[in-house]
PDB file of C-alpha atoms in Angstrom:
ATOM      1  CA  MET A  18     147.333  41.582 158.263  1.00 74.00           C
ATOM      2  CA  ALA A  19     150.818  41.961 159.603  1.00 88.00           C
ATOM      3  CA  PHE A  20     152.302  39.733 162.283  1.00 94.00           C
ATOM      4  CA  LEU A  21     154.581  40.686 165.171  1.00 93.00           C
ATOM      5  CA  LEU A  22     156.724  38.470 167.383  1.00 92.00           C
ATOM      6  CA  ASP A  23     158.260  40.190 170.383  1.00 90.00           C
ATOM      7  CA  GLY A  24     157.373  43.517 168.771  1.00 88.00           C
ATOM      8  CA  LYS A  25     159.287  42.681 165.590  1.00 92.00           C
ATOM      9  CA  PRO A  26     157.576  42.104 162.235  1.00 92.00           C
ATOM     10  CA  LEU A  27     157.288  38.593 160.842  1.00 92.00           C
ATOM     11  CA  ALA A  28     157.110  38.338 157.075  1.00 91.00           C
ATOM     12  CA  VAL A  29     154.486  36.031 155.627  1.00 92.00           C
ATOM     13  CA  ASP A  30     155.874  33.176 153.506  1.00 95.00           C
ATOM     14  CA  VAL A  31     159.299  33.439 155.115  1.00 95.00           C
ATOM     15  CA  PRO A  32     160.572  30.777 157.522  1.00 96.00           C
ATOM     16  CA  PHE A  33     161.304  31.916 161.090  1.00 93.00           C
ATOM     17  CA  THR A  34     162.671  30.558 164.337  1.00 93.00           C
ATOM     18  CA  VAL A  35     161.273  30.784 167.862  1.00 92.00           C
ATOM     19  CA  GLY A  36     163.660  29.434 170.471  1.00 90.00           C
ATOM     20  CA  ASP A  37     165.093  26.216 169.044  1.00 93.00           C
ATOM     21  CA  VAL A  38     162.140  25.538 166.740  1.00 94.00           C
ATOM     22  CA  ASN A  39     162.266  26.411 163.038  1.00 95.00           C
ATOM     23  CA  TYR A  40     158.905  27.151 161.383  1.00 95.00           C
ATOM     24  CA  PRO A  41     158.337  26.738 157.626  1.00 96.00           C
ATOM     25  CA  ALA A  42     157.491  29.630 155.305  1.00 95.00           C
ATOM     26  CA  ASN A  43     153.802  28.682 155.104  1.00 95.00           C
ATOM     27  CA  TRP A  44     153.276  28.345 158.875  1.00 95.00           C
ATOM     28  CA  LEU A  45     151.707  31.786 159.370  1.00 94.00           C
ATOM     29  CA  ARG A  46     149.179  31.065 156.635  1.00 92.00           C
ATOM     30  CA  LEU A  47     148.274  27.580 157.879  1.00 95.00           C
ATOM     31  CA  SER A  48     148.275  28.111 161.639  1.00 94.00           C
ATOM     32  CA  THR A  49     145.218  29.021 163.667  1.00 94.00           C
ATOM     33  CA  ALA A  50     144.866  32.251 165.610  1.00 92.00           C
ATOM     34  CA  GLN A  51     145.314  30.273 168.835  1.00 94.00           C
ATOM     35  CA  GLU A  52     148.541  28.641 167.604  1.00 95.00           C
ATOM     36  CA  LYS A  53     149.935  32.063 166.748  1.00 94.00           C
ATOM     37  CA  LYS A  54     148.846  33.432 170.126  1.00 93.00           C
ATOM     38  CA  ASP A  55     150.483  30.495 171.932  1.00 94.00           C
ATOM     39  CA  LEU A  56     153.822  31.454 170.325  1.00 93.00           C
ATOM     40  CA  GLY A  57     153.360  35.104 171.249  1.00 93.00           C
ATOM     41  CA  ILE A  58     152.589  36.205 167.689  1.00 95.00           C
ATOM     42  CA  THR A  59     150.156  39.087 167.427  1.00 93.00           C
ATOM     43  CA  GLU A  60     148.250  40.346 164.413  1.00 91.00           C
ATOM     44  CA  VAL A  61     148.136  44.033 163.650  1.00 90.00           C
ATOM     45  CA  ALA A  62     146.234  45.815 160.944  1.00 89.00           C
ATOM     46  CA  ASP A  63     148.195  46.779 157.876  1.00 83.00           C
ATOM     47  CA  ALA A  64     148.997  50.451 157.638  1.00 82.00           C
ATOM     48  CA  PRO A  65     146.465  52.188 155.419  1.00 86.00           C
ATOM     49  CA  THR A  66     147.517  53.056 151.891  1.00 89.00           C
ATOM     50  CA  TYR A  67     146.405  56.152 150.043  1.00 92.00           C
ATOM     51  CA  ASP A  68     146.207  56.951 146.351  1.00 94.00           C
ATOM     52  CA  SER A  69     149.263  59.159 145.869  1.00 94.00           C
ATOM     53  CA  ARG A  70     147.534  61.098 143.105  1.00 95.00           C
ATOM     54  CA  PHE A  71     145.238  62.594 145.734  1.00 97.00           C
ATOM     55  CA  TYR A  72     146.891  62.076 149.133  1.00 96.00           C
ATOM     56  CA  TYR A  73     150.278  62.234 150.798  1.00 94.00           C
ATOM     57  CA  GLY A  74     151.629  59.036 152.365  1.00 90.00           C
ATOM     58  CA  ASP A  75     150.130  59.892 155.756  1.00 92.00           C
ATOM     59  CA  GLY A  76     146.630  60.299 154.281  1.00 93.00           C
ATOM     60  CA  THR A  77     146.631  64.090 154.225  1.00 95.00           C
ATOM     61  CA  ALA A  78     144.765  65.367 151.174  1.00 96.00           C
ATOM     62  CA  ARG A  79     146.799  67.238 148.586  1.00 96.00           C
ATOM     63  CA  ALA A  80     145.686  70.833 147.957  1.00 96.00           C
ATOM     64  CA  LEU A  81     142.944  71.162 145.360  1.00 97.00           C
ATOM     65  CA  ASP A  82     143.695  74.749 144.453  1.00 96.00           C
ATOM     66  CA  ASP A  83     146.946  76.513 143.636  1.00 97.00           C
ATOM     67  CA  VAL A  84     148.826  77.963 146.604  1.00 96.00           C
ATOM     68  CA  ASN A  85     150.804  81.199 146.524  1.00 96.00           C
ATOM     69  CA  GLU A  86     153.887  80.374 148.570  1.00 96.00           C
ATOM     70  CA  VAL A  87     155.027  82.670 151.370  1.00 96.00           C
ATOM     71  CA  ASP A  88     158.201  82.879 153.446  1.00 94.00           C
ATOM     72  CA  GLU A  89     158.445  82.505 157.222  1.00 96.00           C
ATOM     73  CA  ASN A  90     157.261  86.127 157.652  1.00 95.00           C
ATOM     74  CA  GLY A  91     154.159  85.572 155.520  1.00 95.00           C
ATOM     75  CA  ASP A  92     155.568  87.638 152.651  1.00 95.00           C
ATOM     76  CA  PRO A  93     155.124  86.365 149.082  1.00 96.00           C
ATOM     77  CA  LEU A  94     157.878  83.997 148.021  1.00 96.00           C
ATOM     78  CA  LEU A  95     159.337  85.185 144.720  1.00 95.00           C
ATOM     79  CA  ASP A  96     161.413  83.361 142.139  1.00 95.00           C
ATOM     80  CA  GLU A  97     164.653  84.711 140.614  1.00 96.00           C
ATOM     81  CA  ASN A  98     162.598  86.852 138.186  1.00 97.00           C
ATOM     82  CA  GLY A  99     160.490  88.408 140.926  1.00 95.00           C
ATOM     83  CA  ASN A 100     157.389  86.339 140.135  1.00 96.00           C
ATOM     84  CA  GLN A 101     155.187  84.816 142.834  1.00 96.00           C
ATOM     85  CA  VAL A 102     156.074  81.151 143.477  1.00 97.00           C
ATOM     86  CA  VAL A 103     152.921  79.077 143.077  1.00 97.00           C
ATOM     87  CA  THR A 104     152.502  75.423 143.995  1.00 96.00           C
ATOM     88  CA  LEU A 105     149.967  73.893 141.655  1.00 97.00           C
ATOM     89  CA  GLY A 106     146.958  72.221 143.219  1.00 97.00           C
ATOM     90  CA  LEU A 107     145.344  69.006 142.033  1.00 98.00           C
ATOM     91  CA  LYS A 108     142.824  70.821 139.863  1.00 98.00           C
ATOM     92  CA  SER A 109     145.550  72.595 137.869  1.00 98.00           C
ATOM     93  CA  ILE A 110     147.616  69.412 137.602  1.00 98.00           C
ATOM     94  CA  PHE A 111     144.706  67.277 136.407  1.00 98.00           C
ATOM     95  CA  LYS A 112     143.467  69.920 133.958  1.00 98.00           C
ATOM     96  CA  ALA A 113     146.973  70.155 132.455  1.00 98.00           C
ATOM     97  CA  GLN A 114     146.977  66.367 132.087  1.00 98.00           C
ATOM     98  CA  GLU A 115     143.618  66.519 130.306  1.00 98.00           C
ATOM     99  CA  LYS A 116     144.979  69.100 127.864  1.00 98.00           C
ATOM    100  CA  GLU A 117     147.944  66.812 127.196  1.00 98.00           C
ATOM    101  CA  VAL A 118     145.695  63.799 126.583  1.00 98.00           C
ATOM    102  CA  ALA A 119     143.424  65.763 124.259  1.00 98.00           C
ATOM    103  CA  GLY A 120     146.469  67.122 122.430  1.00 98.00           C
ATOM    104  CA  LYS A 121     147.683  63.581 121.777  1.00 98.00           C
ATOM    105  CA  TYR A 122     144.283  62.551 120.417  1.00 98.00           C
ATOM    106  CA  LEU A 123     144.188  65.618 118.174  1.00 98.00           C
ATOM    107  CA  ALA A 124     147.820  65.317 117.016  1.00 97.00           C
ATOM    108  CA  LYS A 125     147.083  62.036 115.254  1.00 97.00           C
ATOM    109  CA  TYR A 126     144.922  63.938 112.763  1.00 97.00           C
ATOM    110  CA  ASP A 127     146.755  67.269 112.606  1.00 97.00           C
ATOM    111  CA  TRP A 128     148.049  66.336 109.187  1.00 97.00           C
ATOM    112  CA  TYR A 129     144.506  66.711 107.796  1.00 97.00           C
ATOM    113  CA  VAL A 130     144.448  70.302 109.008  1.00 96.00           C
ATOM    114  CA  ILE A 131     147.873  70.987 107.486  1.00 97.00           C
ATOM    115  CA  ARG A 132     146.838  69.358 104.216  1.00 97.00           C
ATOM    116  CA  LYS A 133     143.710  71.545 104.094  1.00 96.00           C
ATOM    117  CA  TYR A 134     145.803  74.664 104.707  1.00 96.00           C
ATOM    118  CA  GLU A 135     148.531  73.762 102.213  1.00 97.00           C
ATOM    119  CA  ALA A 136     146.566  71.957  99.523  1.00 97.00           C
ATOM    120  CA  SER A 137     142.957  73.073 100.088  1.00 97.00           C
ATOM    121  CA  LYS A 138     141.881  69.441 100.405  1.00 97.00           C
ATOM    122  CA  ALA A 139     138.845  68.947 102.664  1.00 96.00           C
ATOM    123  CA  ILE A 140     139.093  67.335 106.071  1.00 97.00           C
ATOM    124  CA  PRO A 141     136.835  64.253 106.203  1.00 96.00           C
ATOM    125  CA  THR A 142     133.646  64.872 108.165  1.00 97.00           C
ATOM    126  CA  ALA A 143     134.338  61.985 110.565  1.00 97.00           C
ATOM    127  CA  ILE A 144     137.725  63.516 111.432  1.00 97.00           C
ATOM    128  CA  LYS A 145     136.265  67.008 111.931  1.00 97.00           C
ATOM    129  CA  THR A 146     133.520  65.562 114.141  1.00 98.00           C
ATOM    130  CA  TYR A 147     136.041  63.546 116.152  1.00 98.00           C
ATOM    131  CA  ARG A 148     138.371  66.509 116.677  1.00 98.00           C
ATOM    132  CA  THR A 149     135.460  68.684 117.833  1.00 98.00           C
ATOM    133  CA  ALA A 150     134.289  65.925 120.182  1.00 98.00           C
ATOM    134  CA  VAL A 151     137.812  65.604 121.663  1.00 98.00           C
ATOM    135  CA  ARG A 152     137.960  69.339 122.382  1.00 98.00           C
ATOM    136  CA  THR A 153     134.441  69.259 123.865  1.00 98.00           C
ATOM    137  CA  ALA A 154     135.251  66.237 126.056  1.00 98.00           C
ATOM    138  CA  CYS A 155     138.434  67.909 127.290  1.00 98.00           C
ATOM    139  CA  LEU A 156     136.574  71.090 128.206  1.00 98.00           C
ATOM    140  CA  THR A 157     133.832  69.074 129.924  1.00 98.00           C
ATOM    141  CA  ARG A 158     136.396  67.065 131.888  1.00 98.00           C
ATOM    142  CA  GLU A 159     138.128  70.280 132.985  1.00 98.00           C
ATOM    143  CA  THR A 160     134.774  71.648 134.159  1.00 98.00           C
ATOM    144  CA  GLU A 161     134.075  68.414 136.042  1.00 98.00           C
ATOM    145  CA  ILE A 162     137.455  68.789 137.753  1.00 98.00           C
ATOM    146  CA  ASP A 163     136.776  72.436 138.622  1.00 98.00           C
ATOM    147  CA  ASN A 164     133.388  71.494 140.083  1.00 98.00           C
ATOM    148  CA  CYS A 165     134.962  69.200 142.693  1.00 97.00           C
ATOM    149  CA  ALA A 166     134.552  70.844 146.093  1.00 97.00           C
ATOM    150  CA  ASP A 167     136.999  68.575 147.902  1.00 96.00           C
ATOM    151  CA  THR A 168     139.476  65.756 147.412  1.00 95.00           C
ATOM    152  CA  ALA A 169     136.842  63.078 148.013  1.00 94.00           C
ATOM    153  CA  ALA A 170     134.799  64.488 145.112  1.00 97.00           C
ATOM    154  CA  LEU A 171     137.885  64.393 142.882  1.00 97.00           C
ATOM    155  CA  VAL A 172     138.596  60.781 143.884  1.00 96.00           C
ATOM    156  CA  THR A 173     134.989  59.899 143.016  1.00 97.00           C
ATOM    157  CA  LEU A 174     135.235  61.707 139.685  1.00 97.00           C
ATOM    158  CA  TYR A 175     138.304  59.689 138.710  1.00 97.00           C
ATOM    159  CA  GLY A 176     136.633  56.455 139.826  1.00 96.00           C
ATOM    160  CA  SER A 177     133.847  54.388 138.352  1.00 96.00           C
ATOM    161  CA  THR A 178     130.393  53.206 139.329  1.00 95.00           C
ATOM    162  CA  GLU A 179     129.416  49.544 139.288  1.00 94.00           C
ATOM    163  CA  LYS A 180     125.945  48.363 138.347  1.00 93.00           C
ATOM    164  CA  ASP A 181     125.132  44.732 137.649  1.00 95.00           C
ATOM    165  CA  GLY A 182     128.822  43.913 137.235  1.00 93.00           C
ATOM    166  CA  VAL A 183     129.399  46.688 134.710  1.00 95.00           C
ATOM    167  CA  TYR A 184     131.775  49.496 135.656  1.00 95.00           C
ATOM    168  CA  THR A 185     131.097  52.919 134.189  1.00 95.00           C
ATOM    169  CA  PRO A 186     133.604  55.769 134.528  1.00 96.00           C
ATOM    170  CA  ASN A 187     132.242  58.728 136.476  1.00 97.00           C
ATOM    171  CA  MET A 188     134.019  61.245 134.253  1.00 97.00           C
ATOM    172  CA  THR A 189     133.043  62.201 130.715  1.00 97.00           C
ATOM    173  CA  GLN A 190     134.876  59.950 128.283  1.00 97.00           C
ATOM    174  CA  TYR A 191     136.800  60.957 125.191  1.00 98.00           C
ATOM    175  CA  PRO A 192     135.224  59.940 121.880  1.00 98.00           C
ATOM    176  CA  VAL A 193     136.180  56.769 120.068  1.00 97.00           C
ATOM    177  CA  ASP A 194     138.740  57.295 117.336  1.00 97.00           C
ATOM    178  CA  PRO A 195     136.919  56.984 113.988  1.00 95.00           C
ATOM    179  CA  ASN A 196     139.761  54.871 112.621  1.00 93.00           C
ATOM    180  CA  ALA A 197     140.060  52.571 115.646  1.00 87.00           C
TER     181      ALA A 197
END
């Protein structure tokens, strides 16, 4: 809750003065609603906050799909090379992030692949299985992202579900590193 005095905000845990009376920093927390009202202090709801990954500051949902930009006449907006300017939507952004995450998981064991190529030494089965599972999880996560029909579905996908105090991610998880 936010507090206003004469239409001006009052910060919680900050001393303030009304007339000739100084009030301590904890007064807003310790006073009753009636005591606040008697001084002319009103409570107002805090402004809503939105997850900036999915929404703009005013709560407007970010575009899910890519948008071909146009000028004021509705003609395609082109870059300096004559290519269509495209603003990436959330799906493209999140899928690119998934590729980056998967790439980092795979990079840790790339040396096995190089060693096999250069020295014909086998890649351990656990590493091959892990690398395949990382690629599969990434593809599955990208499909889950693509299957979201709206921003609310995407928010749910990136959230978790609670059951009996245990939180389970809603999205497919990457495999556990075999050497973790």
